[in-house]
Short mmCIF file of C-alpha atoms and ligand atoms in Angstrom, two decimals:
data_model
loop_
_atom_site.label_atom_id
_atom_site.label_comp_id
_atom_site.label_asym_id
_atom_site.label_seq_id
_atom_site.Cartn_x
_atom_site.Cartn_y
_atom_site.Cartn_z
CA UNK A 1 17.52 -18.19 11.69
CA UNK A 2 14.91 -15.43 12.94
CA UNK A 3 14.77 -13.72 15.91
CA UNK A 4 12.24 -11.66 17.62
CA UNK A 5 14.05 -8.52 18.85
CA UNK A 6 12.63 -5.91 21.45
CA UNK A 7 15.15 -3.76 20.89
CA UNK A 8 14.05 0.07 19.35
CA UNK A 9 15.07 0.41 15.78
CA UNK A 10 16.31 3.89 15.54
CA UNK A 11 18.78 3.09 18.07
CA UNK A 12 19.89 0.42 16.32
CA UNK A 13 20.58 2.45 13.49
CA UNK A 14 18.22 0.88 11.50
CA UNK A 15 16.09 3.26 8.70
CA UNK A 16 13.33 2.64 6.16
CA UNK A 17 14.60 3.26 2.86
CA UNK A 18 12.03 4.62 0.27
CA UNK A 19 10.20 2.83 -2.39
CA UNK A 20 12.69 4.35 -4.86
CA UNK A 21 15.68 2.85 -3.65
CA UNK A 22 16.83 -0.91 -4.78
CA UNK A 23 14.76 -4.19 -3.75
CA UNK A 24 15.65 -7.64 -4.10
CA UNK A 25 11.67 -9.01 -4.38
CA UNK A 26 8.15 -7.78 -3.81
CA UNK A 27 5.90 -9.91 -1.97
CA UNK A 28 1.99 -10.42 -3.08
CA UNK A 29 -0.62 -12.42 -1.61
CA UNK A 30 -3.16 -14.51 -3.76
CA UNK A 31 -7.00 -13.11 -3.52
CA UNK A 32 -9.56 -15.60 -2.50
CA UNK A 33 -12.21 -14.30 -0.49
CA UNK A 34 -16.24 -14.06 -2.41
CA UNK A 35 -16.77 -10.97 0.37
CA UNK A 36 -14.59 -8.96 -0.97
CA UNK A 37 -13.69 -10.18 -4.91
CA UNK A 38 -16.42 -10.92 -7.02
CA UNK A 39 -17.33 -14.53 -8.97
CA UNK A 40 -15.56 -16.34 -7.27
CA UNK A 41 -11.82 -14.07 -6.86
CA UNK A 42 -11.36 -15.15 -10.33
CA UNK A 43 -11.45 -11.88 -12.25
CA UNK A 44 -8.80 -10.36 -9.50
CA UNK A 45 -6.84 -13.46 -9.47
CA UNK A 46 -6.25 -12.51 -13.25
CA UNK A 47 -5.38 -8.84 -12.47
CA UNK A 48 -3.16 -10.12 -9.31
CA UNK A 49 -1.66 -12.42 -11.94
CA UNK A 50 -1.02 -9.35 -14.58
CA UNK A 51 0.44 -7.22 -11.74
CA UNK A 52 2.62 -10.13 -10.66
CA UNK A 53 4.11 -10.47 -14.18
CA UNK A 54 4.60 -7.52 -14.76
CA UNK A 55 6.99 -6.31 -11.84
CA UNK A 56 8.83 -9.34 -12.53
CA UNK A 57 9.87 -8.18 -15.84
CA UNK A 58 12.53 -6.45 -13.15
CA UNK A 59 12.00 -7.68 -10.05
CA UNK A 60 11.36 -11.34 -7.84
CA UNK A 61 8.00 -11.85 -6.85
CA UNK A 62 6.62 -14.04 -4.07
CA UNK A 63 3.09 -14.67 -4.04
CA UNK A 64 2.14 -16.15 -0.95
CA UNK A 65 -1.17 -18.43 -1.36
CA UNK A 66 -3.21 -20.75 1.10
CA UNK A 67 -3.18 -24.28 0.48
CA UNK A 68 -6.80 -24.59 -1.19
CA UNK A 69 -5.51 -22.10 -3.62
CA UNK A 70 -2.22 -23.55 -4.39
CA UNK A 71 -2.63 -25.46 -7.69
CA UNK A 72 -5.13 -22.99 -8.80
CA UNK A 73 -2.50 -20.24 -7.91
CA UNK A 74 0.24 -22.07 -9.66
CA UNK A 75 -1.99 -22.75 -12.92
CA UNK A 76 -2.38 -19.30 -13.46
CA UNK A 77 0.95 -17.79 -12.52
CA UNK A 78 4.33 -18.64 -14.73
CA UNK A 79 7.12 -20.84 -13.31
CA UNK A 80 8.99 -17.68 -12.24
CA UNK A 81 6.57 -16.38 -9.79
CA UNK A 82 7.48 -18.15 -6.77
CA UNK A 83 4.43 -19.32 -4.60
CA UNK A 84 4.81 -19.89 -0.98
CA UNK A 85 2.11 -21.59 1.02
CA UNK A 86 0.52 -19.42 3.80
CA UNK A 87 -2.60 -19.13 5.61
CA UNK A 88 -3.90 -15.25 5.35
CA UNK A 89 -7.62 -13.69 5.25
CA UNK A 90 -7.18 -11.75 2.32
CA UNK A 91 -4.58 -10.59 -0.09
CA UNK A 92 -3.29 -6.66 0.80
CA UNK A 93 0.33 -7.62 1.42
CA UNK A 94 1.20 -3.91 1.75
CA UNK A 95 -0.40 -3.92 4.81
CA UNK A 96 -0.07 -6.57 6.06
CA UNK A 97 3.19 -7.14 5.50
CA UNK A 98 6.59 -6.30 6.83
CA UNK A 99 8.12 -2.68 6.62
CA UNK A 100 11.58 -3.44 6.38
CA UNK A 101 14.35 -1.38 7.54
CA UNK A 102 17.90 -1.47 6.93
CA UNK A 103 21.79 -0.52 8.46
CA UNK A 104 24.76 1.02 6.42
CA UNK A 105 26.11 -2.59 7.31
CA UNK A 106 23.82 -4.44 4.97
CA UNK A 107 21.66 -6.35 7.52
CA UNK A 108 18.04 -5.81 7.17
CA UNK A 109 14.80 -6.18 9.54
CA UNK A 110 11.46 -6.32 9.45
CA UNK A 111 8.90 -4.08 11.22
CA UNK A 112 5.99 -6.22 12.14
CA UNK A 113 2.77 -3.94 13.32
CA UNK A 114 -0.16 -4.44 14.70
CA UNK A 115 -2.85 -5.27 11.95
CA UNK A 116 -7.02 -4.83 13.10
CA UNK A 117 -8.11 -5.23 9.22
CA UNK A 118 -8.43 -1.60 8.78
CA UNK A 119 -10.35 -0.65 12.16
CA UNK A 120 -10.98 -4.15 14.63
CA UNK A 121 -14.08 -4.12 16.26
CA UNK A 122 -14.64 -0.49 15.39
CA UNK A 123 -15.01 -0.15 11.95
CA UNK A 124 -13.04 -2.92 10.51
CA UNK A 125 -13.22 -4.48 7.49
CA UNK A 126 -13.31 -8.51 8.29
CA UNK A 127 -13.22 -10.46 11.42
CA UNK A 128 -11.11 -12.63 12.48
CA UNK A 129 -7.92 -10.98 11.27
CA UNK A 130 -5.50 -13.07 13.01
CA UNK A 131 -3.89 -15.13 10.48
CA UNK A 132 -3.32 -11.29 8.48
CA UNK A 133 -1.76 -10.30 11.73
CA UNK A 134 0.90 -13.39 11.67
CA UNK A 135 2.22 -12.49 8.16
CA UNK A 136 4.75 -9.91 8.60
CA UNK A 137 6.37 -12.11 10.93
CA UNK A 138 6.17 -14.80 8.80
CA UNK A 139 7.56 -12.98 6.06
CA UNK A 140 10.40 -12.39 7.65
CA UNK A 141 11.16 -15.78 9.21
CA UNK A 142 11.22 -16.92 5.46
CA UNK A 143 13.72 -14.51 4.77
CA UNK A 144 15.83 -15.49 7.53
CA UNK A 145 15.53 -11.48 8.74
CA UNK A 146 14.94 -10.77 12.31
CA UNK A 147 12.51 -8.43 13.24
CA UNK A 148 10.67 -5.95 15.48
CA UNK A 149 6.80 -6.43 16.97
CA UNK A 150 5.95 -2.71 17.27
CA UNK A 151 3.54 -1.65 19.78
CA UNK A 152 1.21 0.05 17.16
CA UNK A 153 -1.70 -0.53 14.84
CA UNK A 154 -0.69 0.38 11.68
CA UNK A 155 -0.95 -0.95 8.02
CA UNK A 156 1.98 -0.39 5.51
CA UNK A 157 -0.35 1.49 2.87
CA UNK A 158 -0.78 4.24 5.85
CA UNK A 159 2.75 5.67 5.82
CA UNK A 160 5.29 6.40 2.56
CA UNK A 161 8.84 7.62 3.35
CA UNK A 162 11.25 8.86 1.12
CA UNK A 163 14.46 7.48 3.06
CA UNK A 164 15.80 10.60 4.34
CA UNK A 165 14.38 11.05 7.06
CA UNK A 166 10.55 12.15 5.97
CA UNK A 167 7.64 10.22 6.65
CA UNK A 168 3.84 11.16 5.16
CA UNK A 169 0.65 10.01 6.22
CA UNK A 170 -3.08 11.37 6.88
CA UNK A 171 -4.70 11.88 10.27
CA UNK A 172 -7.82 10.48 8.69
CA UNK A 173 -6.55 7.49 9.49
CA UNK A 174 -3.51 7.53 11.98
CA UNK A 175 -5.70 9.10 14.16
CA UNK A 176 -8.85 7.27 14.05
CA UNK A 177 -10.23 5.96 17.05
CA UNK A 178 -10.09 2.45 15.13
CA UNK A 179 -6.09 2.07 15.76
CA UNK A 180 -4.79 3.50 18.70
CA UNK A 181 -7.44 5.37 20.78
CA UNK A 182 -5.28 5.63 23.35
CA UNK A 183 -1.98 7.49 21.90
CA UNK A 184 -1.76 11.18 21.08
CA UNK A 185 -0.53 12.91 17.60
CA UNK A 186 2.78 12.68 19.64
CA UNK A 187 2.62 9.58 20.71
CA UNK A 188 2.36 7.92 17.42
CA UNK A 189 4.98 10.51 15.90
CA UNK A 190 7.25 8.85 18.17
CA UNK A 191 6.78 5.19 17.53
CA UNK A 192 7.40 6.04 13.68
CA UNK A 193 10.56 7.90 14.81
CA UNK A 194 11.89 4.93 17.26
CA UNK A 195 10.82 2.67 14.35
CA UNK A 196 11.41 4.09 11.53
CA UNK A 197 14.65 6.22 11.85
CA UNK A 198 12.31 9.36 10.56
CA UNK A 199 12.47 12.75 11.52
CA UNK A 200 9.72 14.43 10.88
CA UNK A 201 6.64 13.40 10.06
CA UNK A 202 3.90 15.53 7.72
CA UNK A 203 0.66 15.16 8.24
CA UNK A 204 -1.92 15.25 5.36
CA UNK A 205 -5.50 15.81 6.82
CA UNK A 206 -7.56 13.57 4.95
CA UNK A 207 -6.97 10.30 2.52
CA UNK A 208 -9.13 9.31 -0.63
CA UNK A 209 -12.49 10.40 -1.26
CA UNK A 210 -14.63 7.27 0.04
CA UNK A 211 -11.27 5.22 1.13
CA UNK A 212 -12.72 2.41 3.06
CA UNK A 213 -8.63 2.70 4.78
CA UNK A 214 -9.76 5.24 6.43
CA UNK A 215 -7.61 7.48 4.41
CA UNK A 216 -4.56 5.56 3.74
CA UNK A 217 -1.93 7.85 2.39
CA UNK A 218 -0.66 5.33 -0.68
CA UNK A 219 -4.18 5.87 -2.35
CA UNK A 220 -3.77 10.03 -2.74
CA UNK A 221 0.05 10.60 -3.04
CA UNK A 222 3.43 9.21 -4.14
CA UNK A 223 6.62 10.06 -2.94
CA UNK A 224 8.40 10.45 -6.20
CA UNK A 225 12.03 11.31 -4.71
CA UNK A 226 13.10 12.63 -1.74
CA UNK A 227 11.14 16.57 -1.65
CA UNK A 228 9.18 15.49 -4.37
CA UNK A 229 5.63 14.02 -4.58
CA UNK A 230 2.47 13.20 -6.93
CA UNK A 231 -0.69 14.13 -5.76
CA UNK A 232 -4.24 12.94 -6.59
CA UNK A 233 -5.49 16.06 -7.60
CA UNK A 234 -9.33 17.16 -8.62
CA UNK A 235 -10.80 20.35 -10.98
CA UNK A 236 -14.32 19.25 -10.14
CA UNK A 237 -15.54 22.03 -7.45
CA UNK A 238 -18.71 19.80 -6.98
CA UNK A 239 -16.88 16.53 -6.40
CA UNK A 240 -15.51 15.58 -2.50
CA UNK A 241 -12.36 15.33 -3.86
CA UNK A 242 -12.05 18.65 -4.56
CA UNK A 243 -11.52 20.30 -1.19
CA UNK A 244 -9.74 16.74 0.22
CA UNK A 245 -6.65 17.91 -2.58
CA UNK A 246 -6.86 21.24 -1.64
CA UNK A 247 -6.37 20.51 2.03
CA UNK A 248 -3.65 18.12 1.09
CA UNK A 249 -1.83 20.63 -1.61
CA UNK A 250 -1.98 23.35 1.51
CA UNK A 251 -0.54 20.38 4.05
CA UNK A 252 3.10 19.64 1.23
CA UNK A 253 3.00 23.36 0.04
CA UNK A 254 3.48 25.08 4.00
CA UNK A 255 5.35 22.02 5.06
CA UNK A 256 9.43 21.35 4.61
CA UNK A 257 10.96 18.25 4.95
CA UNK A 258 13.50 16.77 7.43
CA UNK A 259 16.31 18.21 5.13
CA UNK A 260 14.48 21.22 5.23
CA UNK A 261 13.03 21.09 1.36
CA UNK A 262 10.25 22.67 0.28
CA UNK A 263 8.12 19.98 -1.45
CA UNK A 264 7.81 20.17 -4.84
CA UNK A 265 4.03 18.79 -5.46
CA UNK A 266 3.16 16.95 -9.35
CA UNK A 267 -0.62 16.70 -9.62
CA UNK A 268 -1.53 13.64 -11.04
CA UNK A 269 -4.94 13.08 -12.83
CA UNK A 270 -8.48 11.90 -11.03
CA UNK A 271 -10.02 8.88 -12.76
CA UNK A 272 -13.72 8.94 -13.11
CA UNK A 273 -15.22 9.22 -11.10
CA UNK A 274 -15.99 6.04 -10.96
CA UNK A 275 -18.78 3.36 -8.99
CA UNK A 276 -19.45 0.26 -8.64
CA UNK A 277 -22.13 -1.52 -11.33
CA UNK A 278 -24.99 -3.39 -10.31
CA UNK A 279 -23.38 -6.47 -11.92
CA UNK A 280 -19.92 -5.36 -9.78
CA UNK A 281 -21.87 -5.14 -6.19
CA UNK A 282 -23.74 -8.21 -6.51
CA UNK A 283 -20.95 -10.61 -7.90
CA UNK A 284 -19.78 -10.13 -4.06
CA UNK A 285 -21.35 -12.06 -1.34
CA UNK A 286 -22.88 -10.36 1.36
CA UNK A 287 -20.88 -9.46 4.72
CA UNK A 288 -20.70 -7.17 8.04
CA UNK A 289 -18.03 -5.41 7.32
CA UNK A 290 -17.46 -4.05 3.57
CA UNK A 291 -20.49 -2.21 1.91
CA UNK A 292 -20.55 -2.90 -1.54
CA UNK A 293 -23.97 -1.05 -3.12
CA UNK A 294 -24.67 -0.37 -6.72
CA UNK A 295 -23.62 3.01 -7.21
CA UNK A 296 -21.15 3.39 -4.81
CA UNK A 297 -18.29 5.60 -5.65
CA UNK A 298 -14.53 3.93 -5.92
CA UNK A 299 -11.63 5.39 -4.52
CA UNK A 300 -10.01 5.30 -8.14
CA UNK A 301 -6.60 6.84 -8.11
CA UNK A 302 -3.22 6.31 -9.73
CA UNK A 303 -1.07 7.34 -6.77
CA UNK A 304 -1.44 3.48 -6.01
CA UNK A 305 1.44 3.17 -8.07
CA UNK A 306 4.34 0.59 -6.94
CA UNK A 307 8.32 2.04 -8.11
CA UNK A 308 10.17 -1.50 -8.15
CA UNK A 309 13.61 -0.60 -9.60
CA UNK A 310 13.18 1.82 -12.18
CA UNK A 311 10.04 0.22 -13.29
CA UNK A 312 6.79 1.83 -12.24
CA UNK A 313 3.37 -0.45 -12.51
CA UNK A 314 0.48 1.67 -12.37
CA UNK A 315 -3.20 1.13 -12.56
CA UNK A 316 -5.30 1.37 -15.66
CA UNK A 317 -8.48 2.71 -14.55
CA UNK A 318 -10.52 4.72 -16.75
CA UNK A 319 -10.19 5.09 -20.64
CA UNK A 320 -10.78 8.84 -20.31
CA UNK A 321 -7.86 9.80 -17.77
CA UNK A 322 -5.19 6.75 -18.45
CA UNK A 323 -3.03 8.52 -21.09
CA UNK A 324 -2.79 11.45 -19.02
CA UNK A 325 -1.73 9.58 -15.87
CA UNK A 326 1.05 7.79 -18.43
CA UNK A 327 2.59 10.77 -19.83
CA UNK A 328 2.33 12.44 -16.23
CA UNK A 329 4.67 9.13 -14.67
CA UNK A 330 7.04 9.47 -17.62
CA UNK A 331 7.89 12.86 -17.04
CA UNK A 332 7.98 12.22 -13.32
CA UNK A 333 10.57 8.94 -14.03
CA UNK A 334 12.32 9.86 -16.79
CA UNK A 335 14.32 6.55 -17.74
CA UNK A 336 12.13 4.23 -15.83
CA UNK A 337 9.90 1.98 -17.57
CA UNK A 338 5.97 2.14 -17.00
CA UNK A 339 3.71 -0.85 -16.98
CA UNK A 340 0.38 -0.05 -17.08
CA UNK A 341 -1.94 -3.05 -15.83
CA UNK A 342 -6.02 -3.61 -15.69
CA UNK A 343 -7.02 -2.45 -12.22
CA UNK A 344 -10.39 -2.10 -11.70
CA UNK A 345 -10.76 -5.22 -10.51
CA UNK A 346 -8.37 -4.82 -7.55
CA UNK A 347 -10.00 -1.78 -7.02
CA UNK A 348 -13.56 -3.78 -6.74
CA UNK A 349 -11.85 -5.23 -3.78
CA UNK A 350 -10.58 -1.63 -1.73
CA UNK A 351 -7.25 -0.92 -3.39
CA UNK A 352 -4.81 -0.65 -6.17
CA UNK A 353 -1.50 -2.01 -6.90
CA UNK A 354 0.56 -0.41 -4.35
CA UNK A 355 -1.53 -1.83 -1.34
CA UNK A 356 -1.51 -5.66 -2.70
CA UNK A 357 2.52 -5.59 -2.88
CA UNK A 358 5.33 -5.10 -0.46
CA UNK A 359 8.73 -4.25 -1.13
CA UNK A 360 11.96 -6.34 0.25
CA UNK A 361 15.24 -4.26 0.23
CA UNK A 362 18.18 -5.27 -1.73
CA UNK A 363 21.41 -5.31 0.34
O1 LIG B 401 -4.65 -1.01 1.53
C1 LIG B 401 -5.75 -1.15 1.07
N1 LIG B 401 -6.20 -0.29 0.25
C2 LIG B 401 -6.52 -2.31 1.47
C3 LIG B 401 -7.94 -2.15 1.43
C4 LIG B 401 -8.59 -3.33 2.02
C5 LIG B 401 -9.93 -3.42 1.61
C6 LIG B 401 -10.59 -4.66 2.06
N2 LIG B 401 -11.77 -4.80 1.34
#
């Protein structure tokens, strides 16, 4: 059983624990839609398939799929991903999923936000978004985990914690007058607090180069422990990025953390940069919302990382800048093992690996 609680989570004593600490299953969700993933989804429905496999060399995946994709999902994914039916409008489970928090009692919940597809009737990517909006809660009735409805926009890929008591994210998008035009810098550092269990929030000014997010925080920066994090960094003075890293670098370096750490910053390597190919933009039918021109440039980046015990899947990307971005992970996880998996195709469609999967807490 599942309940609905309008309780507040901090006073609960419920906390988010980071990405680094133990989970029982990651959650994906099948790509389907021909605005958004080119010839027909199938090219991402092989990388989705390759990321899938991959973090369950260690870890339980779910793959939640709608019911005209079911046999076709189940084809092309081995007997050991499990496939749940559900009705969505695209595939980013990070954000559209559950945040789950957890007690020192070992009961978990699930933090269900608000979900506008990356901006409503502002800027957002797709319309309707309902069915996107129901998953968390879904999720979680699955699960048999109660959880919270919490009275903010937000998408999962916008906020990393590290579990003691630190939460990052970018005022690109936190603040954009696409989620909640009506709270302050304040305001919203509050509803992470009473919902969350953080303390202190730091604020990076901008995301991504070109992040159609709106500058969510998972596609420039890991946290890699608790003080520690890997940044997307840039040694091009004429590329955007450039200045964006800067900003950021200045943001960790004259920051400390809710224990009062400095944070220790680990650059990690720009891919590209890269942009869309002719063939690329027009595999995708046309839409409203998401622009996809020849020439356009990608927000490439291997901060879109997923750490699923001691294993870290990262995104292949670009031939040049891969190797680095390896032997930069290994020193950063010494002991864990790295998968490296075909990306560009779930890039095509906005994102990387850390935005299509969300974490479920072992207890
Ligand atoms: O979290 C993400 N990066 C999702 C991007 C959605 C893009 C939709 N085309």
């Amino acid at each position: 059983m599942s309940k609905k609680l309008h309780t507040i989570p901090a006073l609960d004593n419920f906390r988010m624990p980071g990405e680094q600490e133990a989970h029982e299953g990651i959650w994906m969700a099948w790509p389907e839609r021909t605005d958004n993933w080119r010839f027909g989804a199938k090219p991402a429905q092989h990388a989705f398939a390759e990321v899938a496999k991959a973090i369950a060399k260690k870890t339980k995946v779910t793959m939640v799929v709608t019911a005209d994709q079911y046999d076709n999902a189940r084809g092309r994914l081995p007997e050991h991903i499990q496939l749940i039916e559900m009705t969505t409008d695209d595939s980013w489970m990070r954000d559209i999923g559950p945040s789950y928090v957890v007690n020192d009692k070992g009961v978990r919940r699930g933090i269900d936000w608000e979900f506008n597809a990356w901006g409503g009737l502002v800027d957002g990517l797709y319309s309707p978004w309902d069915k996107d909006d129901a998953v968390a809660k879904k999720v979680c009735e699955i699960l048999e985990d109660d959880s919270y409805r919490a009275p903010i926009v937000l998408e999962g890929g916008s906020i990393h914690v590290d579990g003691e008591g630190t939460l990052y994210t970018t005022e690109e998008c936190l603040l954009h007058p696409s989620r909640n035009p009506d709270l302050s810098k304040a305001d919203i550092e509050q509803v992470l607090k009473d919902h969350l269990s953080i303390e202190k929030v730091i604020w990076l000014p901008l995301g991504l180069y070109n992040d159609e997010t709106n500058g969510h925080v998972d596609n420039i920066m890991h946290v890699v422990a608790p003080g520690e994090v890997a940044l997307t960094w840039c040694e091009d003075p004429s590329d955007p990025q450039y200045a964006i890293s800067r900003k950021a670098l200045d943001a960790l370096e004259t920051a400390t953390d809710a224990k009062g750490r400095k944070i220790k910053v680990h650059k990690l390597p720009l891919p590209g940069p890269l942009y869309f190919t002719e063939e690329e933009a027009n595999g995708i039918d046309m839409c409203d919302g998401m622009a996809r021109e020849p020439g356009e440039r990608l927000a490439a980046s291997y901060a879109n990382y997923l750490i699923s015990n001691k294993h870290i899947i990262y995104p292949l990307l670009d031939e040049k800048t891969d190797d680095m971005a390896r032997d930069k992970l290994a020193e950063l996880y010494p002991g864990y093992e790295l998968t490296g998996v075909a990306a560009r195709e779930i890039l095509l469609g906005g994102g990387n690996i850390h935005c299509i999967t969300q974490q479920i807490p072992k207890l």
